[in-house]
């Protein structure tokens, strides 16, 4: 539970920024979502050591994507997924090929 507190704090920050209608805040929200996606992908690779753990984590990531999409919009959710994809691609993980190709 406590390991999710930073993620929740970051999401709350994104929510507060996305409520502002300036183009800069929208850009910051998208950047933050991308960074969170990268961080979540890194955490997944560090913690998940078997197929079942990876499967559970992927379901959790998709649930987060859906939550972000509903609350903050498609652009922010797409950026979150892009962060995950970028991290997996840069780190040469076979999950990248499985999930994004």
Coordinates of N, CA, C and O in Angstrom, one line a residue:
X1 N 0.8 -1.2 0.0 CA 0.0 0.0 0.0 C 0.9 1.3 0.0 O 0.6 2.2 -0.7
X2 N 1.9 1.3 0.9 CA 2.7 2.5 1.0 C 3.6 2.8 -0.3 O 3.9 3.9 -0.5
X3 N 3.9 1.7 -1.0 CA 4.7 1.9 -2.2 C 3.8 2.6 -3.3 O 4.4 3.1 -4.3
X4 N 2.6 2.6 -3.2 CA 1.7 3.3 -4.2 C 1.4 4.7 -3.9 O 0.9 5.5 -4.7
X5 N 1.8 5.2 -2.7 CA 1.6 6.6 -2.3 C 2.3 7.6 -3.2 O 1.6 8.6 -3.6
X6 N 3.5 7.4 -3.7 CA 4.1 8.3 -4.6 C 3.3 8.4 -5.9 O 3.1 9.5 -6.5
X7 N 2.9 7.2 -6.4 CA 2.1 7.2 -7.6 C 0.8 8.0 -7.5 O 0.4 8.8 -8.3
X8 N 0.1 7.8 -6.3 CA -1.1 8.6 -6.1 C -0.9 10.1 -6.0 O -1.6 10.9 -6.6
X9 N 0.2 10.4 -5.3 CA 0.6 11.9 -5.2 C 0.8 12.5 -6.6 O 0.4 13.6 -6.9
X10 N 1.5 11.7 -7.5 CA 1.8 12.2 -8.8 C 0.5 12.3 -9.6 O 0.3 13.3 -10.3
X11 N -0.3 11.4 -9.5 CA -1.6 11.4 -10.2 C -2.4 12.6 -9.8 O -3.1 13.3 -10.6
X12 N -2.5 12.9 -8.5 CA -3.2 14.1 -8.0 C -2.6 15.3 -8.5 O -3.3 16.3 -8.9
X13 N -1.3 15.4 -8.6 CA -0.6 16.6 -9.2 C -1.1 16.7 -10.7 O -1.4 17.8 -11.1
X14 N -1.1 15.6 -11.4 CA -1.5 15.7 -12.8 C -2.9 16.2 -12.9 O -3.3 17.0 -13.8
X15 N -3.8 15.7 -12.0 CA -5.2 16.1 -12.1 C -5.3 17.6 -11.8 O -6.1 18.3 -12.5
X16 N -4.6 18.1 -10.9 CA -4.7 19.5 -10.6 C -4.1 20.3 -11.7 O -4.6 21.4 -12.0
X17 N -3.1 19.9 -12.4 CA -2.5 20.6 -13.5 C -3.5 20.5 -14.7 O -3.6 21.5 -15.4
X18 N -4.1 19.4 -14.9 CA -5.0 19.3 -16.1 C -6.2 20.1 -16.0 O -6.9 20.4 -17.0
X19 N -6.6 20.5 -14.8 CA -7.8 21.3 -14.6 C -7.5 22.8 -15.1 O -8.4 23.5 -15.5
X20 N -6.3 23.2 -15.2 CA -5.9 24.5 -15.7 C -6.0 24.4 -17.2 O -5.5 23.4 -17.9
X21 N -6.6 25.4 -17.9 CA -6.8 25.3 -19.3 C -5.7 25.9 -20.2 O -5.9 26.1 -21.4
X22 N -4.5 26.2 -19.6 CA -3.5 26.7 -20.4 C -2.8 25.5 -21.1 O -2.7 24.4 -20.7
X23 N -2.2 25.9 -22.3 CA -1.5 24.8 -23.0 C -0.3 24.3 -22.3 O 0.0 23.1 -22.5
X24 N 0.4 25.1 -21.5 CA 1.5 24.6 -20.8 C 1.2 23.5 -19.8 O 1.9 22.5 -19.7
X25 N 0.1 23.7 -19.1 CA -0.3 22.7 -18.1 C -0.7 21.4 -18.8 O -0.4 20.4 -18.3
X26 N -1.3 21.5 -19.9 CA -1.6 20.2 -20.7 C -0.4 19.5 -21.1 O -0.3 18.3 -21.0
X27 N 0.6 20.3 -21.5 CA 1.9 19.7 -21.9 C 2.6 19.0 -20.7 O 3.1 17.9 -20.8
X28 N 2.5 19.7 -19.6 CA 3.1 19.1 -18.4 C 2.4 17.9 -17.9 O 3.1 16.9 -17.5
X29 N 1.1 17.8 -18.0 CA 0.4 16.6 -17.7 C 0.8 15.4 -18.5 O 1.0 14.3 -18.0
X30 N 1.0 15.7 -19.8 CA 1.3 14.6 -20.7 C 2.8 14.1 -20.4 O 3.0 12.9 -20.4
X31 N 3.7 15.1 -20.2 CA 5.0 14.7 -19.8 C 5.1 13.9 -18.5 O 5.8 12.9 -18.4
X32 N 4.3 14.4 -17.6 CA 4.3 13.6 -16.3 C 3.7 12.2 -16.4 O 4.3 11.3 -15.8
X33 N 2.7 12.1 -17.2 CA 2.1 10.8 -17.5 C 3.1 9.9 -18.2 O 3.2 8.7 -17.8
X34 N 3.9 10.4 -19.1 CA 4.9 9.6 -19.8 C 6.0 9.1 -18.8 O 6.4 8.0 -18.8
X35 N 6.4 10.0 -17.9 CA 7.4 9.7 -16.9 C 6.8 8.6 -15.9 O 7.6 7.7 -15.5
X36 N 5.6 8.8 -15.5 CA 5.0 7.8 -14.6 C 4.9 6.4 -15.3 O 5.2 5.4 -14.7
X37 N 4.6 6.4 -16.6 CA 4.5 5.1 -17.4 C 5.9 4.5 -17.4 O 6.0 3.3 -17.2
X38 N 7.0 5.3 -17.6 CA 8.3 4.7 -17.6 C 8.6 4.1 -16.2 O 9.2 3.1 -16.1
X39 N 8.3 4.9 -15.2 CA 8.6 4.4 -13.9 C 7.8 3.1 -13.5 O 8.4 2.2 -12.9
X40 N 6.6 3.1 -13.9 CA 5.8 1.9 -13.7 C 6.3 0.7 -14.4 O 6.4 -0.5 -13.9
X41 N 6.8 0.9 -15.7 CA 7.4 -0.2 -16.4 C 8.7 -0.7 -15.7 O 8.9 -1.9 -15.7
X42 N 9.5 0.2 -15.3 CA 10.7 -0.1 -14.6 C 10.4 -0.9 -13.3 O 11.1 -2.0 -13.0
X43 N 9.4 -0.5 -12.6 CA 9.0 -1.2 -11.3 C 8.5 -2.6 -11.7 O 8.8 -3.6 -11.0
X44 N 7.8 -2.7 -12.8 CA 7.3 -4.1 -13.2 C 8.4 -5.0 -13.5 O 8.4 -6.1 -13.0
X45 N 9.4 -4.5 -14.2 CA 10.5 -5.4 -14.6 C 11.4 -5.8 -13.4 O 11.9 -6.9 -13.3
X46 N 11.5 -4.8 -12.4 CA 12.3 -5.1 -11.2 C 11.6 -6.1 -10.3 O 12.2 -7.0 -9.7
X47 N 10.3 -6.0 -10.2 CA 9.5 -6.8 -9.2 C 9.0 -8.1 -9.7 O 8.9 -9.1 -9.0
X48 N 8.6 -8.2 -10.9 CA 8.0 -9.4 -11.5 C 9.0 -10.4 -12.0 O 9.6 -10.1 -13.0
X49 N 9.0 -11.5 -11.4 CA 10.0 -12.5 -11.8 C 9.4 -13.8 -12.4 O 10.1 -14.7 -12.8
X50 N 8.0 -13.8 -12.5 CA 7.4 -15.0 -13.2 C 6.2 -14.5 -14.0 O 5.8 -13.3 -13.9
X51 N 5.7 -15.4 -14.9 CA 4.7 -15.0 -15.8 C 3.4 -14.5 -15.1 O 2.8 -13.6 -15.5
X52 N 3.0 -15.2 -14.0 CA 1.8 -14.8 -13.3 C 2.0 -13.4 -12.7 O 1.0 -12.6 -12.8
X53 N 3.1 -13.1 -12.2 CA 3.3 -11.7 -11.6 C 3.3 -10.7 -12.7 O 2.7 -9.6 -12.5
X54 N 3.9 -11.0 -13.8 CA 3.9 -10.0 -15.0 C 2.4 -9.8 -15.5 O 2.0 -8.7 -15.7
X55 N 1.7 -10.9 -15.6 CA 0.3 -10.8 -16.0 C -0.5 -10.0 -15.1 O -1.3 -9.1 -15.5
X56 N -0.3 -10.2 -13.8 CA -1.1 -9.3 -12.8 C -0.7 -7.9 -12.9 O -1.5 -7.0 -12.8
X57 N 0.6 -7.6 -13.1 CA 1.1 -6.2 -13.2 C 0.5 -5.6 -14.4 O 0.2 -4.4 -14.4
X58 N 0.5 -6.3 -15.6 CA 0.0 -5.8 -16.8 C -1.5 -5.4 -16.7 O -1.9 -4.4 -17.2
X59 N -2.3 -6.2 -16.0 CA -3.7 -5.9 -15.7 C -3.8 -4.6 -14.9 O -4.6 -3.8 -15.1
X60 N -2.9 -4.5 -13.9 CA -2.9 -3.3 -13.1 C -2.5 -2.0 -13.9 O -3.1 -1.0 -13.8
X61 N -1.6 -2.2 -14.8 CA -1.2 -1.0 -15.7 C -2.3 -0.6 -16.6 O -2.6 0.6 -16.8
X62 N -3.0 -1.6 -17.1 CA -4.2 -1.3 -18.0 C -5.3 -0.6 -17.2 O -6.0 0.2 -17.7
X63 N -5.5 -1.1 -15.9 CA -6.5 -0.4 -15.1 C -6.1 1.0 -14.8 O -7.0 1.9 -14.9
X64 N -4.8 1.3 -14.6 CA -4.4 2.7 -14.4 C -4.6 3.5 -15.7 O -5.0 4.6 -15.6
X65 N -4.3 2.9 -16.8 CA -4.5 3.6 -18.1 C -6.0 4.0 -18.2 O -6.3 5.1 -18.6
X66 N -6.9 3.0 -18.0 CA -8.3 3.3 -18.1 C -8.7 4.5 -17.1 O -9.5 5.4 -17.5
X67 N -8.2 4.4 -15.9 CA -8.5 5.4 -14.9 C -8.0 6.8 -15.4 O -8.7 7.8 -15.3
X68 N -6.8 6.9 -15.9 CA -6.2 8.1 -16.4 C -7.1 8.6 -17.6 O -7.4 9.8 -17.7
X69 N -7.4 7.7 -18.5 CA -8.2 8.0 -19.7 C -9.6 8.6 -19.3 O -10.0 9.6 -19.8
X70 N -10.2 8.1 -18.3 CA -11.5 8.5 -17.8 C -11.4 9.9 -17.1 O -12.3 10.7 -17.3
X71 N -10.4 10.1 -16.3 CA -10.2 11.3 -15.5 C -9.5 12.4 -16.2 O -9.8 13.6 -15.9
X72 N -8.5 12.1 -17.0 CA -7.7 13.2 -17.6 C -7.7 13.2 -19.1 O -7.1 14.2 -19.7
X73 N -8.3 12.3 -19.8 CA -8.4 12.3 -21.2 C -7.4 11.4 -21.9 O -6.5 10.8 -21.4
X74 N -7.7 11.3 -23.2 CA -7.0 10.3 -24.1 C -5.5 10.7 -24.3 O -4.7 9.8 -24.3
X75 N -5.2 12.0 -24.4 CA -3.8 12.3 -24.7 C -2.9 12.0 -23.5 O -1.8 11.4 -23.7
X76 N -3.4 12.2 -22.3 CA -2.6 11.8 -21.1 C -2.5 10.3 -20.9 O -1.4 9.8 -20.7
X77 N -3.5 9.6 -21.2 CA -3.5 8.1 -21.1 C -2.6 7.5 -22.2 O -1.8 6.6 -21.9
X78 N -2.7 8.1 -23.4 CA -1.8 7.6 -24.4 C -0.3 7.9 -24.1 O 0.6 7.1 -24.4
X79 N -0.1 9.0 -23.5 CA 1.3 9.3 -23.0 C 1.8 8.4 -22.0 O 3.0 8.0 -22.0
X80 N 0.9 8.0 -21.1 CA 1.2 7.0 -20.0 C 1.7 5.7 -20.7 O 2.7 5.1 -20.4
X81 N 0.9 5.2 -21.6 CA 1.2 3.9 -22.3 C 2.5 4.1 -23.1 O 3.3 3.2 -23.2
X82 N 2.7 5.3 -23.7 CA 3.9 5.5 -24.5 C 5.1 5.5 -23.6 O 6.2 5.0 -24.0
X83 N 5.0 5.9 -22.4 CA 6.1 5.8 -21.4 C 6.5 4.4 -21.1 O 7.6 4.0 -21.0
X84 N 5.4 3.5 -21.0 CA 5.7 2.1 -20.7 C 6.4 1.5 -21.9 O 7.4 0.8 -21.8
X85 N 5.8 1.8 -23.1 CA 6.4 1.3 -24.4 C 7.8 1.7 -24.6 O 8.7 0.9 -24.9
X86 N 8.1 3.0 -24.3 CA 9.5 3.5 -24.5 C 10.4 2.8 -23.6 O 11.5 2.4 -24.0
X87 N 10.0 2.7 -22.3 CA 10.9 2.0 -21.3 C 11.2 0.6 -21.7 O 12.4 0.1 -21.7
X88 N 10.2 -0.2 -22.1 CA 10.4 -1.6 -22.5 C 11.3 -1.7 -23.7 O 12.1 -2.6 -23.8
X89 N 11.1 -0.8 -24.7 CA 11.8 -0.8 -25.9 C 13.3 -0.5 -25.6 O 14.2 -1.1 -26.1
X90 N 13.6 0.6 -24.8 CA 14.9 1.0 -24.5 C 15.7 -0.1 -23.7 O 16.9 -0.1 -23.8
X91 N 15.0 -0.9 -23.0 CA 15.7 -1.9 -22.1 C 15.7 -3.3 -22.8 O 16.0 -4.2 -22.1
X92 N 15.3 -3.3 -24.0 CA 15.4 -4.6 -24.8 C 14.6 -5.7 -24.2 O 15.0 -6.9 -24.4
X93 N 13.5 -5.5 -23.5 CA 12.8 -6.5 -22.9 C 11.9 -7.2 -23.9 O 11.3 -6.6 -24.8
X94 N 11.7 -8.5 -23.8 CA 10.9 -9.3 -24.7 C 9.4 -8.9 -24.5 O 8.6 -9.1 -25.5
X95 N 9.0 -8.3 -23.4 CA 7.7 -7.8 -23.3 C 7.3 -6.8 -24.3 O 6.2 -6.7 -24.8
X96 N 8.3 -6.0 -24.7 CA 8.1 -5.0 -25.7 C 7.6 -5.6 -27.0 O 6.6 -5.2 -27.6
X97 N 8.3 -6.6 -27.5 CA 7.8 -7.3 -28.7 C 6.5 -8.0 -28.5 O 5.7 -8.0 -29.5
X98 N 6.2 -8.5 -27.4 CA 4.9 -9.2 -27.1 C 3.8 -8.2 -27.1 O 2.7 -8.5 -27.7
X99 N 4.0 -7.1 -26.4 CA 2.9 -6.2 -26.2 C 2.7 -5.1 -27.3 O 1.5 -4.7 -27.5
X100 N 3.7 -4.7 -27.9 CA 3.6 -3.5 -28.8 C 4.0 -3.8 -30.3 O 4.0 -2.9 -31.1
X101 N 4.3 -5.0 -30.6 CA 4.6 -5.4 -32.0 C 3.6 -6.4 -32.5 O 3.1 -7.2 -32.0

